[in-house]
mmCIF file of C-alpha atoms in Angstrom:
data_model
loop_
_atom_site.group_PDB
_atom_site.id
_atom_site.type_symbol
_atom_site.label_atom_id
_atom_site.label_comp_id
_atom_site.label_asym_id
_atom_site.label_seq_id
_atom_site.Cartn_x
_atom_site.Cartn_y
_atom_site.Cartn_z
ATOM 1 C CA UNK T 1 -0.355 0.052 0.078
ATOM 2 C CA UNK T 2 1.580 3.708 -0.875
ATOM 3 C CA UNK T 3 1.518 5.729 1.585
ATOM 4 C CA UNK T 4 2.659 9.137 0.858
ATOM 5 C CA UNK T 5 4.713 10.470 -2.506
ATOM 6 C CA UNK T 6 6.662 13.123 -1.753
ATOM 7 C CA UNK T 7 6.823 15.675 -5.011
ATOM 8 C CA UNK T 8 9.885 17.678 -5.967
ATOM 9 C CA UNK T 9 10.121 20.057 -8.855
ATOM 10 C CA UNK T 10 7.316 18.083 -10.218
ATOM 11 C CA UNK T 11 5.135 20.559 -12.084
ATOM 12 C CA UNK T 12 3.735 23.171 -9.829
ATOM 13 C CA UNK T 13 5.372 21.584 -6.726
ATOM 14 C CA UNK T 14 8.465 22.684 -5.143
ATOM 15 C CA UNK T 15 8.711 20.128 -2.478
ATOM 16 C CA UNK T 16 5.734 19.167 -1.456
ATOM 17 C CA UNK T 17 4.063 15.453 0.069
ATOM 18 C CA UNK T 18 0.644 14.037 -0.269
ATOM 19 C CA UNK T 19 -0.034 11.461 2.467
ATOM 20 C CA UNK T 20 -1.646 8.645 1.399
ATOM 21 C CA UNK T 21 -4.319 6.080 3.207
ATOM 22 C CA UNK T 22 -6.894 3.795 2.180
ATOM 23 C CA UNK T 23 -9.507 6.555 1.210
ATOM 24 C CA UNK T 24 -7.580 9.828 0.277
ATOM 25 C CA UNK T 25 -9.538 12.816 -0.609
ATOM 26 C CA UNK T 26 -8.127 16.025 -2.111
ATOM 27 C CA UNK T 27 -9.500 19.334 -2.105
ATOM 28 C CA UNK T 28 -8.516 22.875 -3.886
ATOM 29 C CA UNK T 29 -9.519 25.297 -5.744
ATOM 30 C CA UNK T 30 -9.567 25.363 -9.719
ATOM 31 C CA UNK T 31 -5.751 25.136 -11.096
ATOM 32 C CA UNK T 32 -4.222 24.617 -7.728
ATOM 33 C CA UNK T 33 -2.949 21.575 -8.524
ATOM 34 C CA UNK T 34 -5.186 18.795 -8.116
ATOM 35 C CA UNK T 35 -4.610 17.123 -11.159
ATOM 36 C CA UNK T 36 -1.345 17.393 -10.924
ATOM 37 C CA UNK T 37 -0.814 14.899 -8.676
ATOM 38 C CA UNK T 38 -3.018 12.850 -10.585
ATOM 39 C CA UNK T 39 -0.383 13.806 -12.993
ATOM 40 C CA UNK T 40 2.484 12.132 -10.620
ATOM 41 C CA UNK T 41 0.187 8.911 -9.889
ATOM 42 C CA UNK T 42 -0.067 8.526 -13.899
ATOM 43 C CA UNK T 43 3.457 8.672 -14.124
ATOM 44 C CA UNK T 44 4.467 5.955 -11.423
ATOM 45 C CA UNK T 45 1.611 3.976 -13.334
ATOM 46 C CA UNK T 46 3.483 4.593 -16.530
ATOM 47 C CA UNK T 47 6.645 2.856 -14.966
ATOM 48 C CA UNK T 48 4.578 -0.102 -13.882
ATOM 49 C CA UNK T 49 3.234 -0.945 -17.088
ATOM 50 C CA UNK T 50 7.424 -1.020 -18.352
ATOM 51 C CA UNK T 51 7.339 2.245 -20.764
ATOM 52 C CA UNK T 52 9.938 4.219 -21.579
ATOM 53 C CA UNK T 53 9.917 7.903 -20.240
ATOM 54 C CA UNK T 54 9.083 9.456 -23.591
ATOM 55 C CA UNK T 55 6.214 6.897 -23.993
ATOM 56 C CA UNK T 56 5.256 7.863 -20.513
ATOM 57 C CA UNK T 57 4.951 11.399 -20.882
ATOM 58 C CA UNK T 58 4.153 11.368 -24.630
ATOM 59 C CA UNK T 59 1.888 8.411 -26.389
ATOM 60 C CA UNK T 60 2.273 4.518 -26.303
ATOM 61 C CA UNK T 61 0.809 2.438 -29.634
ATOM 62 C CA UNK T 62 -0.169 -1.126 -29.687
ATOM 63 C CA UNK T 63 -0.877 -3.425 -32.626
ATOM 64 C CA UNK T 64 -2.527 -1.534 -35.130
ATOM 65 C CA UNK T 65 -1.680 1.518 -34.531
ATOM 66 C CA UNK T 66 -4.043 2.251 -31.594
ATOM 67 C CA UNK T 67 -2.660 4.503 -28.749
ATOM 68 C CA UNK T 68 -2.147 2.414 -25.865
ATOM 69 C CA UNK T 69 -1.266 4.863 -23.140
ATOM 70 C CA UNK T 70 -2.227 8.670 -23.482
ATOM 71 C CA UNK T 71 1.017 10.932 -22.164
ATOM 72 C CA UNK T 72 1.148 12.519 -19.009
ATOM 73 C CA UNK T 73 -0.593 15.781 -19.256
ATOM 74 C CA UNK T 74 1.516 19.126 -20.399
ATOM 75 C CA UNK T 75 4.371 19.988 -22.693
ATOM 76 C CA UNK T 76 7.644 19.045 -22.143
ATOM 77 C CA UNK T 77 8.766 21.623 -21.063
ATOM 78 C CA UNK T 78 6.220 22.264 -18.386
ATOM 79 C CA UNK T 79 6.634 18.823 -16.636
ATOM 80 C CA UNK T 80 9.840 20.125 -14.849
ATOM 81 C CA UNK T 81 9.342 23.194 -12.752
ATOM 82 C CA UNK T 82 10.117 25.984 -14.431
ATOM 83 C CA UNK T 83 14.094 27.131 -13.921
ATOM 84 C CA UNK T 84 14.558 23.514 -12.514
ATOM 85 C CA UNK T 85 16.800 21.281 -14.438
ATOM 86 C CA UNK T 86 15.398 17.679 -12.872
ATOM 87 C CA UNK T 87 11.887 16.339 -10.834
ATOM 88 C CA UNK T 88 12.059 13.731 -8.336
ATOM 89 C CA UNK T 89 9.571 11.554 -7.093
ATOM 90 C CA UNK T 90 9.587 9.379 -3.998
ATOM 91 C CA UNK T 91 6.829 7.334 -3.037
ATOM 92 C CA UNK T 92 6.683 4.928 0.337
ATOM 93 C CA UNK T 93 5.296 1.420 -0.222
ATOM 94 C CA UNK T 94 4.562 -0.169 3.207
ATOM 95 C CA UNK T 95 8.907 0.324 4.592
ATOM 96 C CA UNK T 96 10.154 0.761 0.833
ATOM 97 C CA UNK T 97 11.163 4.064 -0.591
ATOM 98 C CA UNK T 98 11.177 4.689 -4.513
ATOM 99 C CA UNK T 99 13.035 7.537 -5.420
ATOM 100 C CA UNK T 100 13.206 8.264 -9.111
ATOM 101 C CA UNK T 101 14.935 11.765 -10.327
ATOM 102 C CA UNK T 102 14.475 13.007 -13.803
ATOM 103 C CA UNK T 103 16.409 15.366 -15.885
ATOM 104 C CA UNK T 104 16.358 16.427 -20.089
ATOM 105 C CA UNK T 105 19.636 15.458 -21.789
ATOM 106 C CA UNK T 106 20.782 18.281 -24.021
ATOM 107 C CA UNK T 107 22.706 16.403 -26.264
ATOM 108 C CA UNK T 108 19.654 14.395 -27.466
ATOM 109 C CA UNK T 109 17.256 17.459 -28.044
ATOM 110 C CA UNK T 110 16.141 17.444 -24.285
ATOM 111 C CA UNK T 111 14.816 13.854 -24.115
ATOM 112 C CA UNK T 112 13.574 12.706 -20.847
ATOM 113 C CA UNK T 113 16.327 10.738 -18.863
ATOM 114 C CA UNK T 114 16.435 9.020 -15.427
ATOM 115 C CA UNK T 115 19.645 10.731 -13.554
ATOM 116 C CA UNK T 116 19.092 9.293 -10.649
ATOM 117 C CA UNK T 117 16.851 6.045 -8.880
ATOM 118 C CA UNK T 118 17.429 4.050 -5.393
ATOM 119 C CA UNK T 119 14.764 1.537 -3.569
ATOM 120 C CA UNK T 120 15.612 1.105 -0.015
ATOM 121 C CA UNK T 121 14.536 -0.172 3.265
ATOM 122 C CA UNK T 122 15.276 2.109 6.327
ATOM 123 C CA UNK T 123 18.440 0.783 7.290
ATOM 124 C CA UNK T 124 19.156 -1.077 3.705
ATOM 125 C CA UNK T 125 19.663 -0.211 0.023
ATOM 126 C CA UNK T 126 18.365 -2.364 -2.621
ATOM 127 C CA UNK T 127 19.751 -0.479 -5.733
ATOM 128 C CA UNK T 128 20.452 2.682 -6.493
ATOM 129 C CA UNK T 129 21.665 4.221 -10.020
ATOM 130 C CA UNK T 130 23.387 7.323 -10.999
ATOM 131 C CA UNK T 131 23.875 8.833 -14.279
ATOM 132 C CA UNK T 132 26.691 11.308 -15.111
ATOM 133 C CA UNK T 133 26.760 13.090 -17.908
ATOM 134 C CA UNK T 134 28.454 10.809 -21.126
ATOM 135 C CA UNK T 135 28.877 8.238 -18.715
ATOM 136 C CA UNK T 136 26.757 4.769 -18.464
ATOM 137 C CA UNK T 137 24.882 4.359 -15.381
ATOM 138 C CA UNK T 138 26.094 3.706 -12.510
ATOM 139 C CA UNK T 139 24.447 0.499 -10.503
ATOM 140 C CA UNK T 140 24.574 -0.211 -7.006
ATOM 141 C CA UNK T 141 23.252 -3.345 -6.055
ATOM 142 C CA UNK T 142 22.319 -3.878 -2.566
ATOM 143 C CA UNK T 143 25.439 -2.917 -0.457
ATOM 144 C CA UNK T 144 27.648 -4.375 -2.661
ATOM 145 C CA UNK T 145 29.994 -3.235 -5.319
ATOM 146 C CA UNK T 146 29.426 -0.759 -7.877
ATOM 147 C CA UNK T 147 29.110 -2.077 -11.557
ATOM 148 C CA UNK T 148 29.010 -0.025 -14.523
ATOM 149 C CA UNK T 149 26.522 -1.185 -16.861
ATOM 150 C CA UNK T 150 26.131 -0.154 -20.287
ATOM 151 C CA UNK T 151 23.860 2.036 -21.941
ATOM 152 C CA UNK T 152 21.899 1.036 -25.161
ATOM 153 C CA UNK T 153 23.761 2.538 -27.809
ATOM 154 C CA UNK T 154 27.113 3.582 -26.442
ATOM 155 C CA UNK T 155 30.522 1.695 -26.384
ATOM 156 C CA UNK T 156 30.217 -2.031 -25.218
ATOM 157 C CA UNK T 157 31.656 -2.525 -21.340
ATOM 158 C CA UNK T 158 31.518 -5.378 -18.678
ATOM 159 C CA UNK T 159 28.080 -6.300 -17.906
ATOM 160 C CA UNK T 160 28.687 -8.970 -15.664
ATOM 161 C CA UNK T 161 25.342 -9.782 -14.443
ATOM 162 C CA UNK T 162 23.592 -9.856 -18.187
ATOM 163 C CA UNK T 163 21.949 -6.282 -17.384
ATOM 164 C CA UNK T 164 21.859 -3.560 -20.008
ATOM 165 C CA UNK T 165 20.644 -0.507 -18.218
ATOM 166 C CA UNK T 166 19.047 2.388 -20.163
ATOM 167 C CA UNK T 167 18.592 5.599 -18.916
ATOM 168 C CA UNK T 168 15.427 6.225 -20.903
ATOM 169 C CA UNK T 169 13.656 3.760 -19.056
ATOM 170 C CA UNK T 170 13.443 3.530 -14.660
ATOM 171 C CA UNK T 171 15.478 0.880 -13.624
ATOM 172 C CA UNK T 172 13.118 -0.587 -11.948
ATOM 173 C CA UNK T 173 11.627 -2.287 -15.275
ATOM 174 C CA UNK T 174 15.294 -3.168 -15.314
ATOM 175 C CA UNK T 175 17.169 -4.506 -13.143
ATOM 176 C CA UNK T 176 15.147 -7.800 -11.723
ATOM 177 C CA UNK T 177 16.941 -9.338 -14.453
ATOM 178 C CA UNK T 178 20.501 -8.847 -12.435
ATOM 179 C CA UNK T 179 22.432 -11.958 -10.672
ATOM 180 C CA UNK T 180 23.755 -9.908 -8.082
ATOM 181 C CA UNK T 181 20.107 -9.283 -6.627
ATOM 182 C CA UNK T 182 18.796 -11.744 -3.796
ATOM 183 C CA UNK T 183 15.914 -13.427 -3.924
ATOM 184 C CA UNK T 184 14.504 -11.314 -1.645
ATOM 185 C CA UNK T 185 15.554 -8.219 -3.121
ATOM 186 C CA UNK T 186 14.055 -9.388 -6.245
ATOM 187 C CA UNK T 187 10.587 -9.818 -4.330
ATOM 188 C CA UNK T 188 11.054 -6.231 -3.033
ATOM 189 C CA UNK T 189 11.180 -5.093 -6.936
ATOM 190 C CA UNK T 190 8.213 -7.269 -7.777
ATOM 191 C CA UNK T 191 6.184 -5.796 -5.025
ATOM 192 C CA UNK T 192 6.540 -1.874 -6.081
ATOM 193 C CA UNK T 193 6.288 -2.615 -9.636
ATOM 194 C CA UNK T 194 3.224 -4.102 -9.046
ATOM 195 C CA UNK T 195 2.104 -1.196 -6.639
ATOM 196 C CA UNK T 196 2.606 1.190 -9.589
ATOM 197 C CA UNK T 197 0.888 -1.118 -12.082
ATOM 198 C CA UNK T 198 -2.009 -2.193 -10.172
ATOM 199 C CA UNK T 199 -4.117 1.227 -10.815
ATOM 200 C CA UNK T 200 -7.394 2.650 -12.240
ATOM 201 C CA UNK T 201 -7.734 6.216 -13.241
ATOM 202 C CA UNK T 202 -11.587 6.800 -13.470
ATOM 203 C CA UNK T 203 -13.288 10.149 -15.365
ATOM 204 C CA UNK T 204 -16.951 8.387 -15.428
ATOM 205 C CA UNK T 205 -18.680 9.935 -18.031
ATOM 206 C CA UNK T 206 -22.459 8.736 -17.878
ATOM 207 C CA UNK T 207 -23.046 9.424 -21.645
ATOM 208 C CA UNK T 208 -20.116 6.678 -22.794
ATOM 209 C CA UNK T 209 -21.918 4.433 -19.686
ATOM 210 C CA UNK T 210 -25.246 4.684 -21.539
ATOM 211 C CA UNK T 211 -23.876 3.028 -24.510
ATOM 212 C CA UNK T 212 -24.009 -0.741 -25.780
ATOM 213 C CA UNK T 213 -21.189 -3.032 -24.959
ATOM 214 C CA UNK T 214 -20.083 -5.991 -27.050
ATOM 215 C CA UNK T 215 -20.056 -9.495 -25.137
ATOM 216 C CA UNK T 216 -16.846 -10.207 -22.985
ATOM 217 C CA UNK T 217 -15.911 -6.990 -22.424
ATOM 218 C CA UNK T 218 -15.356 -7.224 -18.970
ATOM 219 C CA UNK T 219 -13.321 -4.186 -18.045
ATOM 220 C CA UNK T 220 -14.995 -0.915 -17.293
ATOM 221 C CA UNK T 221 -13.259 2.025 -19.032
ATOM 222 C CA UNK T 222 -12.135 4.838 -17.807
ATOM 223 C CA UNK T 223 -14.806 6.767 -18.424
ATOM 224 C CA UNK T 224 -17.184 4.136 -17.507
ATOM 225 C CA UNK T 225 -17.535 1.975 -20.826
ATOM 226 C CA UNK T 226 -18.598 -1.463 -21.776
ATOM 227 C CA UNK T 227 -20.859 -0.959 -18.332
ATOM 228 C CA UNK T 228 -23.628 -3.155 -19.095
ATOM 229 C CA UNK T 229 -21.478 -6.151 -19.782
ATOM 230 C CA UNK T 230 -18.925 -5.650 -16.795
ATOM 231 C CA UNK T 231 -22.431 -5.549 -14.692
ATOM 232 C CA UNK T 232 -23.816 -8.701 -16.824
ATOM 233 C CA UNK T 233 -20.739 -10.785 -15.826
ATOM 234 C CA UNK T 234 -20.336 -9.474 -12.036
ATOM 235 C CA UNK T 235 -24.372 -10.525 -11.667
ATOM 236 C CA UNK T 236 -23.354 -14.303 -12.463
ATOM 237 C CA UNK T 237 -22.409 -14.249 -8.850
ATOM 238 C CA UNK T 238 -26.227 -14.058 -7.070
ATOM 239 C CA UNK T 239 -24.652 -12.524 -4.084
ATOM 240 C CA UNK T 240 -22.884 -10.177 -5.307
ATOM 241 C CA UNK T 241 -25.803 -9.271 -7.554
ATOM 242 C CA UNK T 242 -28.005 -8.839 -4.350
ATOM 243 C CA UNK T 243 -25.679 -6.640 -2.868
ATOM 244 C CA UNK T 244 -25.348 -4.107 -5.662
ATOM 245 C CA UNK T 245 -29.384 -4.306 -5.824
ATOM 246 C CA UNK T 246 -29.574 -3.731 -2.321
ATOM 247 C CA UNK T 247 -27.132 -0.240 -2.571
ATOM 248 C CA UNK T 248 -28.925 1.204 -5.341
ATOM 249 C CA UNK T 249 -32.475 0.810 -3.866
ATOM 250 C CA UNK T 250 -30.610 2.817 -1.235
ATOM 251 C CA UNK T 251 -29.291 4.817 -3.698
ATOM 252 C CA UNK T 252 -32.617 6.141 -5.594
ATOM 253 C CA UNK T 253 -36.278 6.272 -4.840
ATOM 254 C CA UNK T 254 -36.482 3.699 -7.594
ATOM 255 C CA UNK T 255 -37.554 -0.046 -6.222
ATOM 256 C CA UNK T 256 -34.527 -1.699 -8.329
ATOM 257 C CA UNK T 257 -35.033 -5.545 -7.898
ATOM 258 C CA UNK T 258 -32.910 -6.870 -10.968
ATOM 259 C CA UNK T 259 -30.827 -6.247 -14.205
ATOM 260 C CA UNK T 260 -31.730 -6.856 -17.310
ATOM 261 C CA UNK T 261 -29.687 -7.499 -20.531
ATOM 262 C CA UNK T 262 -31.004 -7.679 -23.397
ATOM 263 C CA UNK T 263 -29.414 -7.823 -26.821
ATOM 264 C CA UNK T 264 -30.025 -5.711 -30.006
ATOM 265 C CA UNK T 265 -29.896 -7.122 -33.657
ATOM 266 C CA UNK T 266 -26.330 -5.992 -34.199
ATOM 267 C CA UNK T 267 -25.861 -8.563 -30.565
ATOM 268 C CA UNK T 268 -24.656 -5.187 -28.714
ATOM 269 C CA UNK T 269 -25.930 -5.672 -24.870
ATOM 270 C CA UNK T 270 -28.081 -2.991 -23.008
ATOM 271 C CA UNK T 271 -28.494 -2.020 -19.467
ATOM 272 C CA UNK T 272 -31.958 -2.210 -18.179
ATOM 273 C CA UNK T 273 -33.093 -1.753 -14.311
ATOM 274 C CA UNK T 274 -36.085 -3.790 -13.261
ATOM 275 C CA UNK T 275 -38.308 -2.326 -10.696
ATOM 276 C CA UNK T 276 -40.368 -4.291 -8.124
ATOM 277 C CA UNK T 277 -43.747 -3.036 -10.103
ATOM 278 C CA UNK T 278 -42.038 -4.737 -13.452
ATOM 279 C CA UNK T 279 -41.854 -1.435 -14.839
ATOM 280 C CA UNK T 280 -38.215 -1.395 -16.684
ATOM 281 C CA UNK T 281 -35.971 1.598 -16.865
ATOM 282 C CA UNK T 282 -33.356 1.600 -19.678
ATOM 283 C CA UNK T 283 -29.568 3.182 -18.987
ATOM 284 C CA UNK T 284 -30.647 6.141 -21.273
ATOM 285 C CA UNK T 285 -33.493 7.416 -18.970
ATOM 286 C CA UNK T 286 -31.306 6.239 -15.721
ATOM 287 C CA UNK T 287 -30.249 9.425 -14.181
ATOM 288 C CA UNK T 288 -26.600 10.917 -14.624
ATOM 289 C CA UNK T 289 -26.195 10.117 -10.585
ATOM 290 C CA UNK T 290 -27.226 6.884 -10.907
ATOM 291 C CA UNK T 291 -25.335 5.485 -13.399
ATOM 292 C CA UNK T 292 -22.369 7.386 -11.917
ATOM 293 C CA UNK T 293 -22.545 5.282 -8.239
ATOM 294 C CA UNK T 294 -23.416 2.095 -10.681
ATOM 295 C CA UNK T 295 -19.730 2.378 -11.934
ATOM 296 C CA UNK T 296 -18.337 3.219 -8.708
ATOM 297 C CA UNK T 297 -20.160 -0.217 -7.653
ATOM 298 C CA UNK T 298 -18.816 -2.105 -10.107
ATOM 299 C CA UNK T 299 -15.462 -1.170 -9.811
ATOM 300 C CA UNK T 300 -15.526 -1.529 -6.028
ATOM 301 C CA UNK T 301 -17.152 -4.656 -5.403
ATOM 302 C CA UNK T 302 -16.515 -6.664 -8.496
ATOM 303 C CA UNK T 303 -13.825 -9.345 -8.381
ATOM 304 C CA UNK T 304 -10.213 -9.039 -8.581
ATOM 305 C CA UNK T 305 -10.032 -4.922 -7.837
ATOM 306 C CA UNK T 306 -6.659 -3.502 -8.813
ATOM 307 C CA UNK T 307 -4.854 -1.795 -5.961
ATOM 308 C CA UNK T 308 -5.535 1.553 -6.426
ATOM 309 C CA UNK T 309 -8.486 3.898 -7.758
ATOM 310 C CA UNK T 310 -8.094 7.423 -8.924
ATOM 311 C CA UNK T 311 -11.036 9.413 -9.249
ATOM 312 C CA UNK T 312 -12.094 12.821 -10.609
ATOM 313 C CA UNK T 313 -15.005 14.357 -8.484
ATOM 314 C CA UNK T 314 -15.761 10.726 -7.160
ATOM 315 C CA UNK T 315 -19.415 12.330 -6.520
ATOM 316 C CA UNK T 316 -20.353 14.498 -9.214
ATOM 317 C CA UNK T 317 -23.785 13.958 -10.464
ATOM 318 C CA UNK T 318 -24.879 12.573 -6.946
ATOM 319 C CA UNK T 319 -27.738 14.210 -4.823
ATOM 320 C CA UNK T 320 -25.689 15.508 -1.730
ATOM 321 C CA UNK T 321 -28.522 14.173 0.104
ATOM 322 C CA UNK T 322 -26.994 10.338 -1.314
ATOM 323 C CA UNK T 323 -23.560 11.289 -0.880
ATOM 324 C CA UNK T 324 -23.163 9.878 2.768
ATOM 325 C CA UNK T 325 -24.225 6.417 0.676
ATOM 326 C CA UNK T 326 -21.050 6.541 -1.332
ATOM 327 C CA UNK T 327 -18.949 7.643 1.050
ATOM 328 C CA UNK T 328 -20.078 4.601 3.354
ATOM 329 C CA UNK T 329 -19.380 2.143 0.260
ATOM 330 C CA UNK T 330 -15.728 3.580 -0.529
ATOM 331 C CA UNK T 331 -14.654 3.404 3.147
ATOM 332 C CA UNK T 332 -15.852 0.124 3.659
ATOM 333 C CA UNK T 333 -14.186 -1.364 0.778
ATOM 334 C CA UNK T 334 -11.110 -0.317 1.004
ATOM 335 C CA UNK T 335 -11.034 -1.133 4.779
ATOM 336 C CA UNK T 336 -12.633 -4.492 3.391
ATOM 337 C CA UNK T 337 -10.252 -5.457 0.819
ATOM 338 C CA UNK T 338 -7.375 -3.612 0.859
ATOM 339 C CA UNK T 339 -7.260 -1.228 -1.809
ATOM 340 C CA UNK T 340 -6.356 2.499 -1.856
ATOM 341 C CA UNK T 341 -9.319 5.014 -3.465
ATOM 342 C CA UNK T 342 -8.196 8.897 -3.931
ATOM 343 C CA UNK T 343 -10.301 11.346 -5.058
ATOM 344 C CA UNK T 344 -10.600 14.705 -5.959
ATOM 345 C CA UNK T 345 -13.704 16.602 -4.753
ATOM 346 C CA UNK T 346 -15.353 20.276 -4.964
ATOM 347 C CA UNK T 347 -18.118 18.730 -2.478
ATOM 348 C CA UNK T 348 -18.447 20.262 0.995
ATOM 349 C CA UNK T 349 -20.758 17.740 1.771
ATOM 350 C CA UNK T 350 -18.450 15.038 1.106
ATOM 351 C CA UNK T 351 -16.432 16.573 4.227
ATOM 352 C CA UNK T 352 -18.710 16.413 6.505
ATOM 353 C CA UNK T 353 -19.847 12.533 6.147
ATOM 354 C CA UNK T 354 -16.339 11.152 6.115
ATOM 355 C CA UNK T 355 -14.908 9.468 9.079
ATOM 356 C CA UNK T 356 -11.932 10.093 11.269
ATOM 357 C CA UNK T 357 -9.799 7.738 8.821
ATOM 358 C CA UNK T 358 -10.674 9.627 5.736
ATOM 359 C CA UNK T 359 -10.201 12.878 8.300
ATOM 360 C CA UNK T 360 -6.999 12.132 8.570
ATOM 361 C CA UNK T 361 -5.852 11.521 5.302
ATOM 362 C CA UNK T 362 -7.755 14.085 3.680
ATOM 363 C CA UNK T 363 -5.192 17.355 2.065
ATOM 364 C CA UNK T 364 -5.558 20.764 0.782
ATOM 365 C CA UNK T 365 -3.950 21.919 -2.468
ATOM 366 C CA UNK T 366 -3.582 25.896 -2.286
ATOM 367 C CA UNK T 367 -1.319 28.394 -4.062
ATOM 368 C CA UNK T 368 -0.439 31.110 -2.331
ATOM 369 C CA UNK T 369 -1.588 34.431 -3.434
ATOM 370 C CA UNK T 370 1.341 35.737 -5.850
ATOM 371 C CA UNK T 371 2.929 32.834 -6.222
ATOM 372 C CA UNK T 372 3.130 30.175 -9.048
ATOM 373 C CA UNK T 373 4.005 27.024 -6.598
ATOM 374 C CA UNK T 374 1.462 24.851 -4.770
ATOM 375 C CA UNK T 375 1.231 23.700 -1.326
ATOM 376 C CA UNK T 376 -0.485 20.227 0.205
ATOM 377 C CA UNK T 377 -1.225 20.294 3.366
ATOM 378 C CA UNK T 378 -3.433 17.772 5.529
ATOM 379 C CA UNK T 379 -6.499 19.684 6.736
ATOM 380 C CA UNK T 380 -6.288 17.453 10.225
ATOM 381 C CA UNK T 381 -3.133 20.006 10.912
ATOM 382 C CA UNK T 382 -4.331 23.204 10.195
ATOM 383 C CA UNK T 383 -4.599 25.347 12.765
ATOM 384 C CA UNK T 384 -8.027 24.375 15.370
ATOM 385 C CA UNK T 385 -9.128 22.004 11.775
ATOM 386 C CA UNK T 386 -10.088 19.219 14.681
ATOM 387 C CA UNK T 387 -12.349 21.693 16.843
ATOM 388 C CA UNK T 388 -13.511 23.446 14.371
ATOM 389 C CA UNK T 389 -14.781 20.423 12.158
ATOM 390 C CA UNK T 390 -17.090 19.072 15.137
ATOM 391 C CA UNK T 391 -18.355 22.633 15.997
ATOM 392 C CA UNK T 392 -19.085 24.183 12.451
ATOM 393 C CA UNK T 393 -18.106 21.124 10.118
ATOM 394 C CA UNK T 394 -15.672 20.927 7.494
ATOM 395 C CA UNK T 395 -18.607 21.818 5.124
ATOM 396 C CA UNK T 396 -18.380 25.231 5.944
ATOM 397 C CA UNK T 397 -14.808 25.493 6.527
ATOM 398 C CA UNK T 398 -14.480 24.804 2.754
ATOM 399 C CA UNK T 399 -17.298 26.708 0.872
ATOM 400 C CA UNK T 400 -16.131 29.978 3.136
ATOM 401 C CA UNK T 401 -12.433 29.876 2.439
ATOM 402 C CA UNK T 402 -10.794 28.664 5.690
ATOM 403 C CA UNK T 403 -8.861 26.062 4.131
ATOM 404 C CA UNK T 404 -7.280 28.478 1.953
ATOM 405 C CA UNK T 405 -7.059 31.659 4.437
ATOM 406 C CA UNK T 406 -5.574 28.774 7.742
ATOM 407 C CA UNK T 407 -2.755 28.047 4.923
ATOM 408 C CA UNK T 408 -2.012 31.405 4.011
ATOM 409 C CA UNK T 409 -1.445 32.805 7.730
ATOM 410 C CA UNK T 410 0.221 29.545 8.594
ATOM 411 C CA UNK T 411 2.688 29.435 5.527
ATOM 412 C CA UNK T 412 3.428 33.622 6.423
ATOM 413 C CA UNK T 413 3.652 32.650 10.342
ATOM 414 C CA UNK T 414 6.667 29.993 9.301
ATOM 415 C CA UNK T 415 8.384 32.339 7.028
ATOM 416 C CA UNK T 416 8.431 35.505 9.781
ATOM 417 C CA UNK T 417 9.499 32.817 12.598
ATOM 418 C CA UNK T 418 12.219 31.609 9.952
ATOM 419 C CA UNK T 419 13.554 35.621 9.424
#
């Protein structure tokens, strides 16, 4: 489980750390940097999928020229914070600490390259690399000797452990074949890689969820595509089906008792809700909020969940009076299945309903007045936050701009103390 991500010179973050829990909520004004957090996680996901840096920041094409991966947002000169030569991300995965630093190689038209990387336990180094201009990467395995490895395209060098390290790709994807890496350390490398690869980024769009799907499409798309066939596959388990129906009854005034999946002449599967009075309501007539809630249900209750889900505005379109149901679902499933959910939100009501654990993992992102950089602070650490949460409620604090004001005061106070 990822417990924190430190961002140094990444986009508009100079040096900030996001605390990550089972359910992490991120609040902040528009253009404060919430989406840049998502980009940092997508960068890590690209590492987990084994892509090169060019593919992570650009695009990855699969068979037939189809786009397999859409690059991280932003132009090349916008990824690294303005005026800096490199960015780094440091991620804590349980007891493991993974750090990667990425710079630009001006000798190769400014292409991104890994300039430093490491994986460590608190008291043990598993591996570390460093790249000096014009030289092959220097790799240290564990606490042993330093080994020079060949860069692709460079002159050949001694490669006694069978690893050819390339600076255009994170070493996490390359060193697992190193003979000098112990079995235990190899398992640590795989665990971190698995944590990064097992991520999903969902920005649910009701119009895409209403569309019919081809039989056999059992993975929900990032915008909610294939909802009919994904739900159809889940409903083959009677217990899961009943759980879904119960949640739908709780959410809406509709007395849903079943789901139906008729096919059209082309063979595509549609979604229909069957009520207790035998009234049938198609997905085309269902509300946006109902479909979004159903997609979250399918994501969190379905078999073989991923490790981490990142939602854009998870309660968007859901009536404030029903948002507590979604919050309860997420808090229960993250605790039960050991998965993680991260969401951005502008919803004051969501903050009022969260439990103590979620409150502890709620952060506010803010750009201070007359500043380009964003800061990240846990809401629980703002002055009198716990007291005000109980007396006034977080919803009033968010909608009234108190969080940004408290941050501005705190940061200004710190600067004065430091003088």
